[in-house]
mmCIF file of C-alpha atoms in Angstrom:
data_model
loop_
_atom_site.group_PDB
_atom_site.id
_atom_site.type_symbol
_atom_site.label_atom_id
_atom_site.label_comp_id
_atom_site.label_asym_id
_atom_site.label_seq_id
_atom_site.Cartn_x
_atom_site.Cartn_y
_atom_site.Cartn_z
ATOM 1 C CA UNK A 93 72.352 1.249 15.373
ATOM 2 C CA UNK A 94 70.185 3.426 13.133
ATOM 3 C CA UNK A 95 71.459 6.784 14.358
ATOM 4 C CA UNK A 96 75.123 5.796 14.149
ATOM 5 C CA UNK A 97 74.727 4.184 10.723
ATOM 6 C CA UNK A 98 73.283 7.455 9.423
ATOM 7 C CA UNK A 99 76.194 9.612 10.488
ATOM 8 C CA UNK A 100 75.276 10.758 13.980
ATOM 9 C CA UNK A 101 77.744 10.557 16.850
ATOM 10 C CA UNK A 102 75.996 8.360 19.383
ATOM 11 C CA UNK A 103 76.523 7.464 23.021
ATOM 12 C CA UNK A 104 74.154 4.871 24.492
ATOM 13 C CA UNK A 105 73.836 4.203 28.210
ATOM 14 C CA UNK A 106 71.882 1.495 30.000
ATOM 15 C CA UNK A 107 71.470 1.013 33.721
ATOM 16 C CA UNK A 108 71.501 -2.797 33.568
ATOM 17 C CA UNK A 109 72.838 -4.173 30.289
ATOM 18 C CA UNK A 110 72.515 -3.417 26.564
ATOM 19 C CA UNK A 111 69.068 -4.433 25.432
ATOM 20 C CA UNK A 112 67.246 -3.416 28.584
ATOM 21 C CA UNK A 113 63.969 -5.201 29.262
ATOM 22 C CA UNK A 114 64.083 -7.171 26.003
ATOM 23 C CA UNK A 115 67.353 -8.782 27.062
ATOM 24 C CA UNK A 116 65.584 -10.462 30.006
ATOM 25 C CA UNK A 117 63.209 -12.461 27.774
ATOM 26 C CA UNK A 118 64.060 -16.133 27.690
ATOM 27 C CA UNK A 119 62.727 -16.459 24.156
ATOM 28 C CA UNK A 120 61.301 -13.921 21.688
ATOM 29 C CA UNK A 121 59.219 -15.684 19.061
ATOM 30 C CA UNK A 122 57.332 -12.800 17.414
ATOM 31 C CA UNK A 123 60.286 -10.778 16.101
ATOM 32 C CA UNK A 124 60.647 -10.634 12.329
ATOM 33 C CA UNK A 125 63.344 -12.839 10.845
ATOM 34 C CA UNK A 126 63.640 -15.389 13.662
ATOM 35 C CA UNK A 127 60.991 -18.045 12.941
ATOM 36 C CA UNK A 128 62.333 -20.413 15.598
ATOM 37 C CA UNK A 129 62.728 -17.619 18.155
ATOM 38 C CA UNK A 130 65.754 -15.997 19.734
ATOM 39 C CA UNK A 131 66.645 -15.288 23.342
ATOM 40 C CA UNK A 132 66.518 -11.685 24.453
ATOM 41 C CA UNK A 133 70.123 -11.894 25.602
ATOM 42 C CA UNK A 134 71.338 -13.078 22.180
ATOM 43 C CA UNK A 135 69.302 -10.435 20.352
ATOM 44 C CA UNK A 136 70.713 -7.718 22.613
ATOM 45 C CA UNK A 137 74.287 -8.980 22.189
ATOM 46 C CA UNK A 138 73.920 -8.944 18.416
ATOM 47 C CA UNK A 139 72.505 -5.420 18.523
ATOM 48 C CA UNK A 140 75.419 -4.224 20.672
ATOM 49 C CA UNK A 141 77.949 -5.682 18.220
ATOM 50 C CA UNK A 142 76.078 -4.025 15.369
ATOM 51 C CA UNK A 143 76.000 -0.664 17.161
ATOM 52 C CA UNK A 144 79.725 -0.864 17.906
ATOM 53 C CA UNK A 145 80.395 -1.576 14.243
ATOM 54 C CA UNK A 146 78.842 1.766 13.324
ATOM 55 C CA UNK A 147 80.769 3.649 16.012
ATOM 56 C CA UNK A 148 78.262 3.863 18.862
ATOM 57 C CA UNK A 149 79.829 4.237 22.296
ATOM 58 C CA UNK A 150 77.995 2.007 24.754
ATOM 59 C CA UNK A 151 78.293 2.521 28.503
ATOM 60 C CA UNK A 152 76.695 -0.132 30.722
ATOM 61 C CA UNK A 153 75.886 -0.506 33.529
ATOM 62 C CA UNK A 154 75.546 3.274 33.734
ATOM 63 C CA UNK A 155 72.343 5.000 34.804
ATOM 64 C CA UNK A 156 71.115 8.486 33.960
ATOM 65 C CA UNK A 157 70.317 10.527 37.053
ATOM 66 C CA UNK A 158 69.542 13.988 35.706
ATOM 67 C CA UNK A 159 68.732 15.843 32.487
ATOM 68 C CA UNK A 160 69.426 19.539 31.930
ATOM 69 C CA UNK A 161 69.007 21.879 28.972
ATOM 70 C CA UNK A 162 72.027 24.111 28.331
ATOM 71 C CA UNK A 163 71.326 26.420 25.415
ATOM 72 C CA UNK A 164 71.349 24.337 22.224
ATOM 73 C CA UNK A 165 72.677 21.300 24.071
ATOM 74 C CA UNK A 166 71.319 18.792 26.522
ATOM 75 C CA UNK A 167 73.375 17.449 29.398
ATOM 76 C CA UNK A 168 72.749 14.012 30.881
ATOM 77 C CA UNK A 169 74.371 13.436 34.266
ATOM 78 C CA UNK A 170 75.043 9.809 35.168
ATOM 79 C CA UNK A 171 75.028 8.187 38.574
ATOM 80 C CA UNK A 172 78.825 7.929 38.512
ATOM 81 C CA UNK A 173 79.179 11.685 38.058
ATOM 82 C CA UNK A 174 79.890 11.943 34.353
ATOM 83 C CA UNK A 175 78.137 14.527 32.187
ATOM 84 C CA UNK A 176 77.274 13.640 28.589
ATOM 85 C CA UNK A 177 76.371 16.476 26.229
ATOM 86 C CA UNK A 178 74.468 16.249 22.964
ATOM 87 C CA UNK A 179 72.304 18.287 20.634
ATOM 88 C CA UNK A 180 69.589 15.671 20.828
ATOM 89 C CA UNK A 181 68.507 13.057 23.383
ATOM 90 C CA UNK A 182 66.396 9.945 22.818
ATOM 91 C CA UNK A 183 64.990 8.297 25.913
ATOM 92 C CA UNK A 184 64.114 4.624 25.571
ATOM 93 C CA UNK A 185 64.236 4.006 29.309
ATOM 94 C CA UNK A 186 61.209 1.708 29.217
ATOM 95 C CA UNK A 187 58.768 0.689 31.910
ATOM 96 C CA UNK A 188 58.857 -1.613 34.877
ATOM 97 C CA UNK A 189 55.892 -3.981 34.889
ATOM 98 C CA UNK A 190 54.670 -4.698 38.372
ATOM 99 C CA UNK A 191 55.510 -8.326 38.972
ATOM 100 C CA UNK A 192 54.026 -10.961 41.200
ATOM 101 C CA UNK A 193 56.181 -11.572 44.318
ATOM 102 C CA UNK A 194 56.951 -15.165 43.348
ATOM 103 C CA UNK A 195 60.608 -16.335 43.555
ATOM 104 C CA UNK A 196 60.702 -18.280 40.272
ATOM 105 C CA UNK A 197 58.608 -15.832 38.235
ATOM 106 C CA UNK A 198 61.451 -14.958 35.836
ATOM 107 C CA UNK A 199 61.714 -18.636 34.836
ATOM 108 C CA UNK A 200 58.274 -18.478 33.229
ATOM 109 C CA UNK A 201 58.189 -14.972 31.763
ATOM 110 C CA UNK A 202 57.477 -15.420 28.032
ATOM 111 C CA UNK A 203 57.123 -19.141 28.806
ATOM 112 C CA UNK A 204 53.571 -18.950 30.045
ATOM 113 C CA UNK A 205 53.563 -15.642 31.944
ATOM 114 C CA UNK A 206 52.629 -12.570 29.878
ATOM 115 C CA UNK A 207 52.082 -8.849 30.469
ATOM 116 C CA UNK A 208 49.968 -8.145 27.388
ATOM 117 C CA UNK A 209 47.071 -9.861 25.629
ATOM 118 C CA UNK A 210 47.172 -9.328 21.871
ATOM 119 C CA UNK A 211 46.404 -11.524 18.889
ATOM 120 C CA UNK A 212 49.800 -13.152 19.260
ATOM 121 C CA UNK A 213 49.119 -14.384 22.786
ATOM 122 C CA UNK A 214 45.529 -15.265 21.898
ATOM 123 C CA UNK A 215 46.754 -17.770 19.311
ATOM 124 C CA UNK A 216 48.641 -19.585 22.057
ATOM 125 C CA UNK A 217 45.501 -19.865 24.184
ATOM 126 C CA UNK A 218 43.141 -21.456 21.661
ATOM 127 C CA UNK A 219 40.822 -23.788 23.531
ATOM 128 C CA UNK A 220 42.848 -23.730 26.765
ATOM 129 C CA UNK A 221 42.252 -22.693 30.371
ATOM 130 C CA UNK A 222 43.722 -19.231 31.004
ATOM 131 C CA UNK A 223 44.518 -17.533 34.326
ATOM 132 C CA UNK A 224 44.565 -13.766 34.653
ATOM 133 C CA UNK A 225 45.366 -11.554 37.624
ATOM 134 C CA UNK A 226 44.340 -7.914 38.028
ATOM 135 C CA UNK A 227 41.233 -5.881 38.790
ATOM 136 C CA UNK A 228 41.662 -2.819 36.561
ATOM 137 C CA UNK A 229 40.260 -1.999 33.144
ATOM 138 C CA UNK A 230 43.239 -3.466 31.306
ATOM 139 C CA UNK A 231 42.644 -6.786 33.068
ATOM 140 C CA UNK A 232 38.935 -6.658 32.260
ATOM 141 C CA UNK A 233 39.552 -5.893 28.602
ATOM 142 C CA UNK A 234 42.066 -8.736 28.391
ATOM 143 C CA UNK A 235 39.650 -11.170 30.059
ATOM 144 C CA UNK A 236 36.860 -10.342 27.611
ATOM 145 C CA UNK A 237 39.235 -10.536 24.648
ATOM 146 C CA UNK A 238 40.743 -13.869 25.680
ATOM 147 C CA UNK A 239 37.320 -15.359 26.401
ATOM 148 C CA UNK A 240 36.733 -15.348 22.662
ATOM 149 C CA UNK A 241 39.479 -17.926 22.075
ATOM 150 C CA UNK A 242 40.147 -19.647 25.408
ATOM 151 C CA UNK A 243 38.024 -22.474 26.818
ATOM 152 C CA UNK A 244 37.763 -20.619 30.115
ATOM 153 C CA UNK A 245 39.271 -17.491 31.678
ATOM 154 C CA UNK A 246 39.883 -17.418 35.437
ATOM 155 C CA UNK A 247 40.250 -13.853 36.739
ATOM 156 C CA UNK A 248 41.923 -13.595 40.151
ATOM 157 C CA UNK A 249 41.471 -10.397 42.204
ATOM 158 C CA UNK A 250 42.486 -9.493 45.742
ATOM 159 C CA UNK A 251 39.337 -7.462 46.499
ATOM 160 C CA UNK A 252 35.854 -8.777 47.227
ATOM 161 C CA UNK A 253 34.533 -7.511 43.863
ATOM 162 C CA UNK A 254 35.469 -5.459 40.794
ATOM 163 C CA UNK A 255 33.282 -2.407 41.481
ATOM 164 C CA UNK A 256 36.008 -0.204 42.985
ATOM 165 C CA UNK A 257 38.630 -0.744 40.280
ATOM 166 C CA UNK A 258 36.886 -1.539 36.971
ATOM 167 C CA UNK A 259 34.437 0.348 34.740
ATOM 168 C CA UNK A 260 30.789 -0.717 34.918
ATOM 169 C CA UNK A 261 30.559 -1.649 31.251
ATOM 170 C CA UNK A 262 33.441 -4.113 31.610
ATOM 171 C CA UNK A 263 31.981 -5.632 34.765
ATOM 172 C CA UNK A 264 28.696 -6.171 32.913
ATOM 173 C CA UNK A 265 30.472 -7.810 29.979
ATOM 174 C CA UNK A 266 32.380 -10.102 32.324
ATOM 175 C CA UNK A 267 29.160 -11.044 34.133
ATOM 176 C CA UNK A 268 27.479 -11.797 30.790
ATOM 177 C CA UNK A 269 30.353 -13.954 29.499
ATOM 178 C CA UNK A 270 29.793 -17.559 30.585
ATOM 179 C CA UNK A 271 33.407 -18.680 30.226
ATOM 180 C CA UNK A 272 34.852 -16.002 32.547
ATOM 181 C CA UNK A 273 34.962 -16.745 36.282
ATOM 182 C CA UNK A 274 36.008 -14.080 38.793
ATOM 183 C CA UNK A 275 37.827 -15.487 41.806
ATOM 184 C CA UNK A 276 37.504 -12.778 44.455
ATOM 185 C CA UNK A 277 39.720 -12.438 47.521
ATOM 186 C CA UNK A 278 42.448 -14.608 45.973
ATOM 187 C CA UNK A 279 46.033 -14.224 44.889
ATOM 188 C CA UNK A 280 48.468 -16.310 42.877
ATOM 189 C CA UNK A 281 51.362 -17.394 45.087
ATOM 190 C CA UNK A 282 53.169 -20.137 43.180
ATOM 191 C CA UNK A 283 54.165 -21.228 39.674
ATOM 192 C CA UNK A 284 55.181 -24.713 38.589
ATOM 193 C CA UNK A 285 56.465 -26.347 35.437
ATOM 194 C CA UNK A 286 59.559 -27.613 33.666
ATOM 195 C CA UNK A 287 60.418 -25.436 30.654
ATOM 196 C CA UNK A 288 56.924 -23.935 30.419
ATOM 197 C CA UNK A 289 54.278 -22.957 32.963
ATOM 198 C CA UNK A 290 52.043 -25.916 33.807
ATOM 199 C CA UNK A 291 50.374 -25.209 37.170
ATOM 200 C CA UNK A 292 49.642 -22.287 39.502
ATOM 201 C CA UNK A 293 49.020 -22.080 43.241
ATOM 202 C CA UNK A 294 46.094 -19.886 44.269
ATOM 203 C CA UNK A 295 45.684 -18.646 47.840
ATOM 204 C CA UNK A 296 42.097 -18.214 49.020
ATOM 205 C CA UNK A 297 42.594 -15.360 51.459
ATOM 206 C CA UNK A 298 39.370 -15.939 53.401
ATOM 207 C CA UNK A 299 40.425 -19.325 54.774
ATOM 208 C CA UNK A 300 44.169 -19.291 54.065
ATOM 209 C CA UNK A 301 43.945 -22.422 51.902
ATOM 210 C CA UNK A 302 46.204 -22.770 48.848
ATOM 211 C CA UNK A 303 44.932 -24.747 45.865
ATOM 212 C CA UNK A 304 46.864 -25.904 42.788
ATOM 213 C CA UNK A 305 45.305 -25.629 39.329
ATOM 214 C CA UNK A 306 46.529 -26.558 35.832
ATOM 215 C CA UNK A 307 47.344 -23.422 33.803
ATOM 216 C CA UNK A 308 49.736 -23.018 30.896
ATOM 217 C CA UNK A 309 48.992 -19.314 30.427
ATOM 218 C CA UNK A 310 49.006 -16.598 33.103
ATOM 219 C CA UNK A 311 48.382 -12.961 32.228
ATOM 220 C CA UNK A 312 49.494 -10.358 34.769
ATOM 221 C CA UNK A 313 47.798 -6.942 34.706
ATOM 222 C CA UNK A 314 48.751 -5.287 37.972
ATOM 223 C CA UNK A 315 50.140 -2.114 36.418
ATOM 224 C CA UNK A 316 53.391 -0.698 35.082
ATOM 225 C CA UNK A 317 55.594 2.237 36.024
ATOM 226 C CA UNK A 318 57.468 4.281 33.448
ATOM 227 C CA UNK A 319 61.188 4.713 34.105
ATOM 228 C CA UNK A 320 61.110 8.512 34.057
ATOM 229 C CA UNK A 321 62.546 9.452 37.459
ATOM 230 C CA UNK A 322 65.707 10.806 35.856
ATOM 231 C CA UNK A 323 63.712 13.269 33.705
ATOM 232 C CA UNK A 324 62.513 15.004 36.896
ATOM 233 C CA UNK A 325 59.795 17.188 35.372
ATOM 234 C CA UNK A 326 61.784 18.192 32.286
ATOM 235 C CA UNK A 327 59.119 16.837 29.900
ATOM 236 C CA UNK A 328 55.333 16.473 29.939
ATOM 237 C CA UNK A 329 53.999 13.160 31.255
ATOM 238 C CA UNK A 330 50.535 11.647 31.072
ATOM 239 C CA UNK A 331 48.481 10.794 34.166
ATOM 240 C CA UNK A 332 50.260 7.415 34.435
ATOM 241 C CA UNK A 333 53.751 8.899 34.259
ATOM 242 C CA UNK A 334 54.568 7.996 30.643
ATOM 243 C CA UNK A 335 56.181 10.555 28.316
ATOM 244 C CA UNK A 336 53.790 12.452 26.046
ATOM 245 C CA UNK A 337 54.935 13.011 22.470
ATOM 246 C CA UNK A 338 53.681 14.516 19.212
ATOM 247 C CA UNK A 339 49.944 15.121 18.942
ATOM 248 C CA UNK A 340 49.405 14.163 22.605
ATOM 249 C CA UNK A 341 51.046 17.398 23.725
ATOM 250 C CA UNK A 342 48.809 20.345 24.608
ATOM 251 C CA UNK A 343 49.650 24.042 24.277
ATOM 252 C CA UNK A 344 50.151 24.100 28.041
ATOM 253 C CA UNK A 345 52.630 21.213 27.821
ATOM 254 C CA UNK A 346 54.642 23.039 25.158
ATOM 255 C CA UNK A 347 54.617 26.305 27.072
ATOM 256 C CA UNK A 348 55.882 24.560 30.208
ATOM 257 C CA UNK A 349 58.634 22.887 28.175
ATOM 258 C CA UNK A 350 59.835 26.179 26.714
ATOM 259 C CA UNK A 351 58.790 25.313 23.157
ATOM 260 C CA UNK A 352 59.551 28.328 20.926
ATOM 261 C CA UNK A 353 59.602 26.765 17.444
ATOM 262 C CA UNK A 354 56.888 27.589 14.899
ATOM 263 C CA UNK A 355 56.397 23.937 14.021
ATOM 264 C CA UNK A 356 54.613 21.390 16.187
ATOM 265 C CA UNK A 357 56.549 18.498 17.782
ATOM 266 C CA UNK A 358 57.183 15.555 15.478
ATOM 267 C CA UNK A 359 55.712 12.119 16.204
ATOM 268 C CA UNK A 360 58.191 11.037 18.906
ATOM 269 C CA UNK A 361 59.291 14.493 20.066
ATOM 270 C CA UNK A 362 58.502 15.532 23.625
ATOM 271 C CA UNK A 363 57.575 18.965 24.974
ATOM 272 C CA UNK A 364 61.200 19.981 24.469
ATOM 273 C CA UNK A 365 62.746 20.339 20.995
ATOM 274 C CA UNK A 366 65.138 17.537 19.935
ATOM 275 C CA UNK A 367 64.266 15.465 23.002
ATOM 276 C CA UNK A 368 62.506 12.263 21.960
ATOM 277 C CA UNK A 369 60.863 9.266 23.609
ATOM 278 C CA UNK A 370 60.507 5.836 22.000
ATOM 279 C CA UNK A 371 59.542 2.366 23.170
ATOM 280 C CA UNK A 372 57.720 1.470 26.373
ATOM 281 C CA UNK A 373 58.442 4.785 28.110
ATOM 282 C CA UNK A 374 56.348 6.651 25.527
ATOM 283 C CA UNK A 375 52.661 7.189 26.289
ATOM 284 C CA UNK A 376 50.447 5.146 24.000
ATOM 285 C CA UNK A 377 53.226 2.881 22.728
ATOM 286 C CA UNK A 378 52.737 -0.753 21.744
ATOM 287 C CA UNK A 379 54.667 -2.880 24.211
ATOM 288 C CA UNK A 380 56.538 -5.056 21.725
ATOM 289 C CA UNK A 381 60.206 -5.455 20.793
ATOM 290 C CA UNK A 382 59.441 -4.905 17.112
ATOM 291 C CA UNK A 383 57.540 -1.683 17.871
ATOM 292 C CA UNK A 384 60.383 -0.312 19.987
ATOM 293 C CA UNK A 385 62.942 -1.144 17.288
ATOM 294 C CA UNK A 386 60.697 0.473 14.672
ATOM 295 C CA UNK A 387 60.307 3.674 16.689
ATOM 296 C CA UNK A 388 64.065 3.766 17.276
ATOM 297 C CA UNK A 389 64.572 3.554 13.529
ATOM 298 C CA UNK A 390 61.982 6.154 12.512
ATOM 299 C CA UNK A 391 63.005 8.716 15.133
ATOM 300 C CA UNK A 392 66.396 9.167 13.432
ATOM 301 C CA UNK A 393 64.884 10.965 10.444
ATOM 302 C CA UNK A 394 63.211 13.440 12.797
ATOM 303 C CA UNK A 395 66.524 14.025 14.591
ATOM 304 C CA UNK A 396 68.171 14.877 11.270
ATOM 305 C CA UNK A 397 65.345 17.259 10.378
ATOM 306 C CA UNK A 398 65.508 18.998 13.761
ATOM 307 C CA UNK A 399 69.278 19.365 13.647
ATOM 308 C CA UNK A 400 69.004 20.851 10.149
ATOM 309 C CA UNK A 401 66.815 23.638 11.549
#
């Protein structure tokens, strides 16, 4: 939308449907301008209409399989054999959150099941029982944070203890927080509710018994994988596989990417000139629809500046 409305010739491709991960949300309630919320599908459909209005060509479902640099142009090869050429490429290919293997999980995503714990989610949990699954640092940080607003936080982990997967300082803070309980050797195997999550089934692995508990809020922190397979080493990634941009890039990253410009990469620019990353795929990004839209808007000015060079 922003690139096409500012005079650039734009082709957008998406492997699933326009809108990507956001389009799968049953209801987005923290996006500016929609006080009663809007479904991800409707928001994505509106965005596609808007992009078409400004002349964007949208191809979906079409996946990118390979990226190549050809002189001053980039070439993106798609899985159906087409080759798209452009002087600049923006990747917003997102991340795949690891999901619990529960058949009706998608019914409750954004309706009680969350993959981040920020102030927005904390407001929903005031004075309530909260369930959380995951044994890494992100899970520990979320548990401590939510304990400040929730009545009680129940942390479910598959291992016998947290020592192998979480930093000592977080383990100490969890031990010292009276309203956090760690349920070791357990896993969440079932979700129940009408329009919103109401109860969860917890399997106690030691004896094979499954127990049902009331829970309107379940936070899942079992990791995420950046969708960067198609980049195949063309840009610098961090240790978790997310695309490094701007000040995150080292001299070694730039040398490996063939960076020859006198200037440093701009905020969303990768280790290759005029190749940008925005949204969830970018290292250090805030995993929110509004943040992704904002980055997609701001990156256009940097594209114009780079093309003017």
